[in-house]
Short mmCIF file of C-alpha atoms and ligand atoms in Angstrom, two decimals:
data_model
loop_
_atom_site.label_atom_id
_atom_site.label_comp_id
_atom_site.label_asym_id
_atom_site.label_seq_id
_atom_site.Cartn_x
_atom_site.Cartn_y
_atom_site.Cartn_z
CA MET A 1201 -94.06 78.98 -40.57
CA LYS A 1202 -90.52 79.27 -39.91
CA ILE A 1203 -88.97 82.16 -41.77
CA LEU A 1204 -85.31 82.41 -42.81
CA LEU A 1205 -85.06 86.01 -43.53
CA GLY A 1206 -81.89 86.65 -45.93
CA ILE A 1207 -80.77 90.63 -46.20
CA THR A 1208 -77.88 91.56 -49.04
CA GLY A 1209 -76.23 94.65 -49.56
CA GLY A 1210 -78.75 97.35 -51.04
CA ILE A 1211 -80.47 100.58 -49.57
CA ALA A 1212 -83.88 98.16 -49.70
CA ALA A 1213 -82.67 96.88 -46.91
CA TYR A 1214 -84.53 99.23 -44.48
CA LYS A 1215 -87.99 97.90 -45.99
CA SER A 1216 -87.31 94.29 -44.21
CA LEU A 1217 -87.28 95.58 -40.95
CA GLU A 1218 -91.15 96.51 -42.28
CA LEU A 1219 -91.24 92.77 -43.56
CA THR A 1220 -89.78 91.16 -40.18
CA ARG A 1221 -92.16 93.28 -38.19
CA LEU A 1222 -95.45 91.83 -40.49
CA PHE A 1223 -94.34 88.42 -40.43
CA ILE A 1224 -93.61 88.29 -36.69
CA LYS A 1225 -97.18 89.93 -35.91
CA ALA A 1226 -98.66 86.89 -37.71
CA GLY A 1227 -97.48 84.77 -35.63
CA HIS A 1228 -94.35 83.44 -37.94
CA GLN A 1229 -91.02 82.93 -36.56
CA VAL A 1230 -87.75 85.12 -38.21
CA GLN A 1231 -84.44 84.22 -38.04
CA VAL A 1232 -82.45 87.28 -40.08
CA VAL A 1233 -79.25 86.00 -41.96
CA MET A 1234 -77.04 89.17 -43.21
CA THR A 1235 -74.35 89.41 -45.69
CA ALA A 1236 -71.44 91.71 -45.05
CA GLY A 1237 -73.09 93.86 -47.98
CA ALA A 1238 -76.57 94.33 -45.75
CA LYS A 1239 -74.69 95.34 -42.67
CA ALA A 1240 -73.39 98.23 -44.30
CA PHE A 1241 -76.59 99.42 -44.52
CA ILE A 1242 -78.50 98.55 -41.90
CA GLN A 1243 -77.26 97.38 -38.42
CA PRO A 1244 -77.87 94.18 -37.33
CA LEU A 1245 -79.75 95.52 -34.04
CA SER A 1246 -82.50 96.57 -35.83
CA PHE A 1247 -83.48 93.01 -37.07
CA GLN A 1248 -82.91 91.51 -33.83
CA ALA A 1249 -84.85 93.80 -31.86
CA LEU A 1250 -87.84 93.19 -33.95
CA SER A 1251 -87.34 89.28 -34.70
CA GLY A 1252 -86.50 88.35 -31.16
CA SER A 1253 -83.34 86.26 -32.45
CA PRO A 1254 -79.87 87.25 -32.34
CA VAL A 1255 -78.97 87.42 -36.38
CA ARG A 1256 -76.91 85.42 -37.69
CA ASP A 1257 -74.00 87.01 -40.17
CA SER A 1258 -70.71 84.50 -40.31
CA LEU A 1259 -70.52 81.10 -41.18
CA PHE A 1260 -67.22 80.67 -38.91
CA ASP A 1261 -68.37 82.15 -35.50
CA CYS A 1262 -68.11 79.21 -33.49
CA HIS A 1263 -70.34 80.37 -30.74
CA GLN A 1264 -73.13 81.24 -33.19
CA GLU A 1265 -72.66 77.63 -34.29
CA ALA A 1266 -72.64 76.67 -30.85
CA GLY A 1267 -76.50 77.45 -30.76
CA MET A 1268 -77.51 76.30 -34.26
CA GLY A 1269 -74.80 75.42 -36.73
CA HIS A 1270 -75.43 76.92 -40.64
CA ILE A 1271 -76.62 73.08 -41.59
CA GLU A 1272 -79.31 73.07 -38.79
CA LEU A 1273 -80.33 76.63 -39.90
CA ALA A 1274 -80.90 75.59 -43.12
CA ARG A 1275 -83.28 72.54 -42.15
CA TRP A 1276 -84.86 74.93 -39.40
CA ALA A 1277 -86.07 76.90 -41.96
CA ASP A 1278 -90.04 76.28 -43.64
CA GLN A 1279 -88.95 78.74 -46.55
CA ILE A 1280 -85.92 80.74 -47.47
CA VAL A 1281 -86.76 84.53 -48.56
CA ILE A 1282 -83.67 87.10 -49.45
CA ALA A 1283 -84.97 90.33 -49.61
CA PRO A 1284 -83.58 92.60 -50.75
CA THR A 1285 -81.63 89.76 -53.20
CA SER A 1286 -78.72 92.07 -55.03
CA ALA A 1287 -77.52 91.24 -58.41
CA GLU A 1288 -74.23 90.02 -56.62
CA THR A 1289 -75.94 87.37 -54.56
CA LEU A 1290 -78.24 86.43 -57.76
CA ALA A 1291 -74.77 85.66 -59.74
CA LYS A 1292 -73.55 83.74 -56.39
CA LEU A 1293 -76.88 81.77 -56.19
CA ARG A 1294 -76.47 80.97 -59.53
CA ILE A 1295 -73.04 79.11 -59.95
CA GLY A 1296 -73.57 77.55 -56.55
CA ARG A 1297 -70.92 80.14 -54.57
CA ALA A 1298 -71.11 79.19 -50.77
CA ASP A 1299 -68.62 82.31 -49.31
CA ASN A 1300 -71.19 83.55 -46.69
CA LEU A 1301 -73.56 81.81 -44.29
CA LEU A 1302 -76.86 82.69 -46.26
CA THR A 1303 -75.15 81.82 -49.89
CA THR A 1304 -74.09 78.50 -48.11
CA LEU A 1305 -77.47 78.04 -46.76
CA CYS A 1306 -78.97 78.45 -49.87
CA LEU A 1307 -76.66 75.41 -51.36
CA ALA A 1308 -77.32 73.35 -48.16
CA THR A 1309 -80.96 73.93 -47.91
CA ASP A 1310 -83.64 71.59 -49.75
CA LYS A 1311 -86.72 74.13 -48.58
CA PRO A 1312 -88.40 76.58 -50.90
CA ILE A 1313 -86.02 80.05 -51.93
CA MET A 1314 -87.96 82.97 -52.93
CA VAL A 1315 -85.53 85.75 -53.98
CA VAL A 1316 -86.80 89.34 -54.27
CA PRO A 1317 -84.47 91.62 -56.44
CA ALA A 1318 -83.80 95.14 -56.07
CA MET A 1319 -80.85 96.96 -57.83
CA ASN A 1320 -80.50 99.66 -60.03
CA HIS A 1321 -82.50 99.67 -63.74
CA LEU A 1322 -79.76 99.05 -66.04
CA MET A 1323 -78.26 96.30 -63.62
CA TRP A 1324 -81.80 94.24 -63.56
CA PHE A 1325 -81.93 94.28 -66.91
CA ASN A 1326 -78.26 93.14 -67.93
CA GLU A 1327 -78.18 90.12 -69.81
CA ALA A 1328 -75.87 88.53 -67.21
CA THR A 1329 -78.73 89.34 -64.32
CA GLN A 1330 -81.62 88.43 -66.60
CA GLU A 1331 -80.19 84.54 -67.37
CA ASN A 1332 -79.26 84.19 -63.63
CA ILE A 1333 -82.54 85.13 -62.95
CA GLN A 1334 -83.69 82.33 -66.09
CA VAL A 1335 -81.46 79.99 -64.93
CA LEU A 1336 -82.84 80.42 -60.84
CA LYS A 1337 -86.40 80.32 -62.29
CA GLN A 1338 -85.71 77.00 -63.65
CA ARG A 1339 -83.86 75.46 -60.39
CA GLY A 1340 -87.37 76.00 -58.58
CA PHE A 1341 -86.13 79.81 -57.20
CA GLU A 1342 -89.25 81.64 -56.63
CA VAL A 1343 -88.83 85.24 -58.35
CA LEU A 1344 -90.58 88.47 -57.11
CA GLU A 1345 -90.11 90.70 -59.93
CA PRO A 1346 -89.01 93.97 -58.98
CA ALA A 1347 -91.08 96.86 -59.76
CA VAL A 1348 -90.73 100.17 -61.76
CA GLY A 1349 -90.17 103.73 -59.93
CA GLU A 1350 -87.76 105.68 -58.55
CA GLN A 1351 -84.63 104.67 -57.40
CA ALA A 1352 -82.04 105.66 -54.77
CA CYS A 1353 -80.44 106.62 -56.92
CA GLY A 1354 -82.10 109.01 -58.93
CA GLU A 1355 -82.96 107.12 -61.65
CA VAL A 1356 -86.41 105.45 -62.50
CA GLY A 1357 -86.67 101.48 -63.89
CA ALA A 1358 -87.56 98.53 -63.14
CA GLY A 1359 -85.88 97.23 -60.04
CA ARG A 1360 -87.01 98.81 -57.04
CA MET A 1361 -88.18 96.54 -54.25
CA LEU A 1362 -91.47 95.72 -54.03
CA GLU A 1363 -93.46 96.68 -50.80
CA PRO A 1364 -93.14 94.54 -47.35
CA VAL A 1365 -96.57 94.19 -47.36
CA ALA A 1366 -96.44 92.79 -51.21
CA ILE A 1367 -93.97 90.47 -50.35
CA PHE A 1368 -95.53 89.35 -47.02
CA GLU A 1369 -98.70 88.85 -49.55
CA GLN A 1370 -96.40 86.15 -51.64
CA VAL A 1371 -94.93 84.50 -49.00
CA MET A 1372 -98.24 83.36 -47.37
CA GLN A 1373 -99.87 82.70 -51.04
CA ALA A 1374 -96.85 80.24 -51.89
CA GLN A 1375 -97.03 78.60 -48.34
CA LYS A 1376 -100.93 78.04 -49.15
CA GLN A 1377 -100.31 76.61 -52.50
CA ARG A 1378 -97.51 74.40 -51.16
CA LEU A 1379 -99.96 73.17 -48.72
CA GLN A 1380 -102.59 72.60 -51.16
CA TRP A 1381 -99.79 70.84 -53.44
CA GLU A 1382 -98.75 68.63 -50.70
CA GLN A 1383 -102.52 67.67 -49.68
CA ASP A 1384 -102.78 66.61 -53.30
CA VAL A 1385 -99.31 64.54 -53.62
CA LEU A 1386 -100.86 63.02 -50.50
CA GLN A 1387 -104.12 62.10 -52.04
CA GLY A 1388 -102.49 60.76 -55.42
CA GLY A 1389 -100.56 58.60 -53.04
CA ALA A 1390 -97.46 56.39 -54.59
CA PHE A 1391 -99.35 56.01 -57.81
CA TRP A 1392 -96.79 58.75 -60.05
CA GLN A 1393 -93.71 57.72 -58.03
CA GLY A 1394 -91.28 56.72 -60.54
CA LYS A 1395 -93.62 57.08 -63.33
CA SER A 1396 -92.59 58.02 -67.06
CA VAL A 1397 -94.87 60.64 -68.29
CA LEU A 1398 -94.55 62.53 -72.00
CA ILE A 1399 -96.25 65.43 -72.15
CA THR A 1400 -96.76 68.01 -74.92
CA ALA A 1401 -97.44 71.42 -74.40
CA GLY A 1402 -98.32 74.98 -76.15
CA PRO A 1403 -99.06 75.91 -79.91
CA THR A 1404 -97.25 74.86 -83.04
CA PHE A 1405 -96.43 77.36 -85.70
CA GLU A 1406 -96.90 76.71 -89.60
CA ASP A 1407 -94.34 78.63 -91.51
CA ILE A 1408 -95.85 80.31 -94.35
CA ASP A 1409 -92.56 82.04 -95.14
CA PRO A 1410 -89.48 83.23 -93.63
CA VAL A 1411 -92.00 86.01 -92.06
CA ARG A 1412 -95.28 84.84 -91.79
CA PHE A 1413 -96.83 81.57 -89.92
CA ILE A 1414 -100.15 80.06 -88.88
CA GLY A 1415 -100.13 79.60 -85.38
CA ASN A 1416 -102.62 79.68 -82.35
CA ARG A 1417 -103.54 81.00 -78.90
CA SER A 1418 -102.01 78.57 -76.59
CA SER A 1419 -99.50 79.32 -73.96
CA GLY A 1420 -98.57 76.31 -72.55
CA LYS A 1421 -100.07 76.82 -69.12
CA MET A 1422 -101.73 73.63 -69.11
CA GLY A 1423 -99.58 71.34 -70.31
CA PHE A 1424 -96.62 72.70 -67.97
CA ALA A 1425 -98.99 72.64 -64.89
CA LEU A 1426 -99.42 69.22 -65.87
CA ALA A 1427 -95.42 68.73 -66.09
CA GLU A 1428 -94.83 70.79 -62.79
CA ALA A 1429 -97.79 68.51 -61.12
CA ALA A 1430 -96.64 65.13 -62.23
CA GLN A 1431 -92.63 65.86 -61.47
CA LYS A 1432 -93.67 66.86 -57.70
CA MET A 1433 -95.68 63.86 -57.69
CA GLY A 1434 -92.47 61.61 -58.46
CA ALA A 1435 -93.06 61.07 -62.03
CA LYS A 1436 -90.21 61.50 -64.28
CA VAL A 1437 -91.44 63.65 -67.14
CA THR A 1438 -90.70 64.67 -70.66
CA LEU A 1439 -92.07 67.83 -72.03
CA VAL A 1440 -92.22 68.75 -75.48
CA ALA A 1441 -92.88 72.03 -76.10
CA GLY A 1442 -94.39 74.41 -78.68
CA PRO A 1443 -93.04 78.57 -79.18
CA VAL A 1444 -93.92 79.47 -75.41
CA GLN A 1445 -93.15 82.05 -73.34
CA ILE A 1446 -93.10 80.55 -69.98
CA SER A 1447 -90.01 78.84 -67.73
CA SER A 1448 -89.65 75.11 -67.38
CA PRO A 1449 -91.23 74.00 -64.16
CA PRO A 1450 -87.83 72.65 -62.60
CA CYS A 1451 -86.36 68.95 -62.68
CA VAL A 1452 -88.11 68.72 -66.12
CA LYS A 1453 -86.57 67.57 -69.23
CA ARG A 1454 -87.81 69.81 -71.84
CA VAL A 1455 -87.61 69.19 -75.81
CA ASP A 1456 -88.61 72.56 -77.86
CA VAL A 1457 -90.01 72.34 -80.88
CA ARG A 1458 -92.08 74.87 -83.66
CA SER A 1459 -94.25 72.59 -86.03
CA ALA A 1460 -96.21 69.94 -85.60
CA ASP A 1461 -93.89 67.99 -87.75
CA GLN A 1462 -91.11 68.64 -85.37
CA MET A 1463 -93.07 68.13 -82.42
CA PHE A 1464 -94.57 64.95 -83.79
CA HIS A 1465 -90.76 63.33 -84.52
CA ALA A 1466 -89.61 64.30 -80.86
CA VAL A 1467 -93.24 62.33 -79.72
CA GLN A 1468 -91.55 59.54 -82.16
CA GLU A 1469 -88.62 59.81 -80.12
CA HIS A 1470 -89.70 59.58 -76.59
CA TYR A 1471 -93.16 57.81 -76.80
CA LYS A 1472 -92.08 54.06 -76.23
CA ASP A 1473 -90.15 55.22 -72.68
CA ASN A 1474 -92.99 56.43 -71.38
CA ASP A 1475 -96.06 55.50 -69.50
CA PHE A 1476 -98.49 57.88 -70.12
CA PHE A 1477 -98.42 60.45 -73.17
CA ILE A 1478 -100.85 63.51 -72.14
CA SER A 1479 -101.02 65.30 -75.33
CA ALA A 1480 -102.25 69.29 -73.97
CA ALA A 1481 -100.58 70.59 -77.35
CA ALA A 1482 -102.56 72.71 -79.98
CA VAL A 1483 -101.22 71.26 -82.60
CA ALA A 1484 -101.90 73.02 -86.21
CA ASP A 1485 -104.30 70.44 -87.99
CA PHE A 1486 -102.68 71.85 -91.34
CA LYS A 1487 -99.64 73.39 -92.61
CA VAL A 1488 -99.13 75.21 -96.00
CA VAL A 1489 -98.70 73.03 -98.92
CA HIS A 1490 -95.24 75.22 -100.74
CA LYS A 1491 -93.55 76.96 -97.50
CA SER A 1492 -92.19 79.89 -99.02
CA ILE A 1493 -88.33 80.40 -98.76
CA GLN A 1494 -88.76 83.97 -99.56
CA LYS A 1495 -90.75 86.19 -98.00
CA LEU A 1496 -94.14 86.38 -100.28
CA LYS A 1497 -94.53 89.62 -102.17
CA LYS A 1498 -97.78 91.38 -102.17
CA GLN A 1499 -99.19 91.53 -105.48
CA ALA A 1500 -100.35 95.07 -106.36
CA LYS A 1501 -103.29 93.83 -108.24
CA GLU A 1502 -104.47 91.24 -105.88
CA ASP A 1503 -106.54 91.89 -102.75
CA ILE A 1504 -106.78 88.06 -102.07
CA LEU A 1505 -103.59 85.76 -101.21
CA SER A 1506 -104.64 81.96 -100.96
CA LEU A 1507 -102.66 79.47 -99.29
CA SER A 1508 -103.11 75.59 -99.95
CA LEU A 1509 -103.10 73.79 -96.99
CA VAL A 1510 -103.07 70.10 -96.03
CA LYS A 1511 -103.36 68.16 -93.05
CA ASN A 1512 -100.56 67.30 -90.52
CA VAL A 1513 -100.22 64.14 -88.62
CA ASP A 1514 -102.60 63.46 -85.85
CA ILE A 1515 -100.05 62.83 -83.17
CA ILE A 1516 -102.00 61.71 -80.69
CA ALA A 1517 -103.93 59.45 -82.46
CA TRP A 1518 -100.70 58.11 -84.29
CA VAL A 1519 -99.39 56.89 -80.73
CA ALA A 1520 -103.09 55.45 -79.87
CA GLU A 1521 -102.60 53.13 -82.86
CA GLN A 1522 -99.03 52.02 -81.81
CA PRO A 1523 -99.30 48.54 -80.79
CA LYS A 1524 -96.61 48.66 -77.69
CA ARG A 1525 -97.63 52.40 -76.35
CA PRO A 1526 -98.23 54.22 -73.24
CA VAL A 1527 -101.78 55.26 -71.90
CA VAL A 1528 -102.60 58.07 -73.77
CA ILE A 1529 -105.14 60.72 -73.10
CA GLY A 1530 -105.44 63.84 -74.78
CA PHE A 1531 -107.36 67.19 -74.41
CA ALA A 1532 -110.38 68.30 -76.44
CA ALA A 1533 -110.68 72.08 -77.06
CA GLU A 1534 -114.44 73.26 -78.16
CA THR A 1535 -116.45 76.41 -78.49
CA GLU A 1536 -119.52 74.42 -78.50
CA HIS A 1537 -120.87 70.84 -77.75
CA VAL A 1538 -117.99 70.48 -75.72
CA LEU A 1539 -118.68 66.92 -73.62
CA GLY A 1540 -120.11 65.56 -76.95
CA TYR A 1541 -117.53 66.63 -79.38
CA ALA A 1542 -114.98 65.16 -76.53
CA LYS A 1543 -116.65 61.78 -76.33
CA ALA A 1544 -116.40 62.00 -80.24
CA LYS A 1545 -112.66 62.56 -80.40
CA LEU A 1546 -112.03 60.22 -77.56
CA LYS A 1547 -113.40 57.25 -79.78
CA GLN A 1548 -112.46 58.43 -82.85
CA LYS A 1549 -108.84 58.65 -81.92
CA LYS A 1550 -109.10 55.38 -79.66
CA LEU A 1551 -107.93 57.31 -76.84
CA ASP A 1552 -107.86 56.00 -72.79
CA ALA A 1553 -109.04 59.15 -72.00
CA ILE A 1554 -109.58 63.15 -73.27
CA ILE A 1555 -109.43 65.81 -71.06
CA ALA A 1556 -112.19 68.22 -72.62
CA ASN A 1557 -112.09 72.16 -71.80
CA GLU A 1558 -113.81 74.90 -73.52
CA VAL A 1559 -112.17 77.66 -75.51
CA GLY A 1560 -113.16 80.93 -77.69
CA GLU A 1561 -114.88 84.20 -76.79
CA GLY A 1562 -115.25 83.97 -72.70
CA ALA A 1563 -114.17 80.72 -72.24
CA LYS A 1564 -110.83 79.95 -69.59
CA GLY A 1565 -109.08 77.77 -72.09
CA PHE A 1566 -106.70 79.36 -73.93
CA GLU A 1567 -103.92 81.48 -72.19
CA SER A 1568 -105.44 81.78 -68.83
CA ASP A 1569 -104.15 81.08 -65.54
CA GLN A 1570 -107.79 79.18 -65.00
CA ASN A 1571 -109.69 76.51 -66.50
CA SER A 1572 -112.04 74.10 -66.06
CA VAL A 1573 -111.90 70.68 -67.80
CA THR A 1574 -113.82 67.25 -67.16
CA LEU A 1575 -111.58 64.22 -67.52
CA ILE A 1576 -113.92 61.70 -69.75
CA THR A 1577 -113.25 58.12 -70.21
CA LYS A 1578 -115.26 54.97 -72.35
CA ASP A 1579 -117.58 54.71 -68.93
CA SER A 1580 -116.77 57.78 -66.71
CA PHE A 1581 -116.09 61.43 -66.21
CA PHE A 1582 -114.92 63.71 -63.58
CA SER A 1583 -115.85 67.61 -63.90
CA PHE A 1584 -113.51 69.75 -62.15
CA ASP A 1585 -114.62 73.73 -60.76
CA GLU A 1586 -113.05 76.38 -62.66
CA GLY A 1587 -109.67 76.52 -60.86
CA SER A 1588 -105.76 77.44 -61.68
CA LYS A 1589 -104.25 75.34 -63.92
CA LYS A 1590 -101.41 74.60 -61.35
CA ARG A 1591 -104.53 73.06 -58.87
CA LEU A 1592 -105.85 71.61 -61.78
CA GLY A 1593 -102.71 69.92 -62.93
CA PHE A 1594 -102.50 68.29 -59.48
CA GLN A 1595 -106.55 67.22 -59.56
CA LEU A 1596 -106.32 65.82 -63.05
CA LEU A 1597 -103.19 63.70 -62.48
CA ASN A 1598 -105.18 62.41 -59.17
CA ALA A 1599 -108.19 61.18 -60.98
CA ILE A 1600 -105.77 59.69 -63.99
CA ALA A 1601 -104.60 57.60 -61.30
CA SER A 1602 -107.39 56.79 -59.80
CA LEU A 1603 -109.03 55.46 -63.22
CA ASN A 1604 -106.41 52.25 -63.04
CA LEU A 1605 -105.72 53.12 -66.65
CA ARG A 1606 -104.10 50.96 -68.82
CA SER A 1607 -102.76 51.07 -72.28
CA GLY A 1608 -105.61 51.00 -74.95
CA CYS A 1609 -108.50 49.89 -72.25
CA VAL A 1610 -109.83 51.48 -69.01
CA GLU A 1611 -111.02 49.64 -66.10
CA SER A 1612 -112.78 52.30 -63.99
CA ILE A 1613 -113.30 51.75 -60.48
O1 LIG B 1705 -102.14 76.32 -73.49
P1 LIG B 1705 -103.00 77.22 -73.01
O2 LIG B 1705 -102.95 78.79 -73.10
O3 LIG B 1705 -102.65 76.79 -71.37
O4 LIG B 1705 -104.39 76.48 -73.46
C1 LIG B 1705 -104.94 75.22 -72.74
C2 LIG B 1705 -105.08 74.17 -73.79
C3 LIG B 1705 -106.46 75.16 -74.37
C4 LIG B 1705 -104.38 74.28 -75.57
C5 LIG B 1705 -105.22 72.75 -73.86
O5 LIG B 1705 -106.16 73.02 -72.56
C6 LIG B 1705 -105.96 72.07 -74.90
O6 LIG B 1705 -107.11 71.92 -75.07
N1 LIG B 1705 -105.04 71.49 -75.50
C7 LIG B 1705 -105.83 70.66 -76.79
C8 LIG B 1705 -105.66 71.41 -78.11
C9 LIG B 1705 -106.23 71.45 -78.78
O7 LIG B 1705 -105.75 70.97 -80.35
O8 LIG B 1705 -107.08 70.32 -79.40
P2 LIG B 1705 -108.06 69.59 -80.31
O9 LIG B 1705 -109.48 69.15 -79.75
O10 LIG B 1705 -107.98 70.53 -81.65
O11 LIG B 1705 -107.43 68.17 -80.27
C10 LIG B 1705 -107.72 67.04 -79.47
C11 LIG B 1705 -106.32 65.89 -79.06
O12 LIG B 1705 -105.52 66.13 -80.58
C12 LIG B 1705 -105.84 67.48 -78.77
O13 LIG B 1705 -104.60 65.87 -77.37
C13 LIG B 1705 -104.30 67.56 -79.47
O14 LIG B 1705 -102.72 67.91 -78.59
C14 LIG B 1705 -104.22 66.37 -80.63
N2 LIG B 1705 -103.79 66.80 -81.20
C15 LIG B 1705 -104.48 67.59 -82.53
C16 LIG B 1705 -104.07 67.83 -83.49
C17 LIG B 1705 -102.89 67.08 -84.42
N3 LIG B 1705 -102.46 67.20 -85.68
N4 LIG B 1705 -102.29 66.17 -83.46
C18 LIG B 1705 -102.60 66.09 -81.80
O15 LIG B 1705 -102.04 65.18 -81.45
#
């Protein structure tokens, strides 16, 4: 792998010598690019000795450009790793500055960029830094969050750069996952290129009063994994997300909702513009009949509070019965008789396919990064071994592609 290792200003720059050594020892090529701030902490010669290549540090040095210009350098890399990444560089990356060689390379590349922040803990938690991080994550930057520990300034807290071996392992893992995804994308062929996919994910919260609500354990990971896979396979993705704590996959249109009613309205607004609708959201089946505008007071004499609930719209069933509709694929979250109940839902809701997964005690469905699922149609099914939801996202889409699904009917191959 060809690694472009960016070094920015920070005392942690000395650790990147070891990181360089690890990459070289593992047989990878390393081109180090240093900012002026980095050179204030460590000599370029140290990196040149370890990497075997002259360190690049200037955007306008004609001698350096004669070898490999900054644009070629941006193309040369398979992976850009910036370790340490200062708060200043995070801010520059966020607004797209190109005022030094490293930030220019990051603007000129289409290769993956991994940032490894290192700074004082108050700087790390500063609202501006945290906002920069969130924006970069949404653009597809991989962020290796800093560790907590003693800092050069003597204070203790989050902001300490990860140890070189941990960074090395995460870079290798990211490359392995990318290669896997590339294989999955190739396997799926061009089926998803240009398709439009509407996906729901996460829970819905049904408010009881301004303080309390009825929710569930969905984290959104399964739906977000499908959205990320679909986008990487060339689809145009609209993701309707209930209240979740995870970042959007890059280049996905996200619509945030809270209640089942709000999710229903969002789906009604978008379903007609889509070729596929995949409902991975854990939509509440019921909502309270009377949502209180004031916090319900505890009545001293009563030990039991009764709530009257009324059914929510079955969103996926509603889409499935629309005359002009996308291919409709649901999920079945079951604690027992998983395949049997899933097949029943497939029929009862008139879906084109359903993805069965087990939830409850000891099961992986909710919250976990892993899952095991079975894709079922009226006359076929694909079982997948337990795996990461991110990988299953690709595998499910490849299986769906092979089914030649058309709205309202299935011609399984
Ligand atoms: O989000 P994670 O933590 O990653 O967990 C993933 C998951 C377990 C939530 C996901 O894999 C999953 O199973 N999602 C569907 C959960 C669910 O509501 O299943 P269900 O069997 O109750 O509903 C069947 C189908 O009807 C689902 O596609 C659901 O989105 C849909 N539905 C349900 C109720 C409702 N009012 N409207 C709906 O559209």
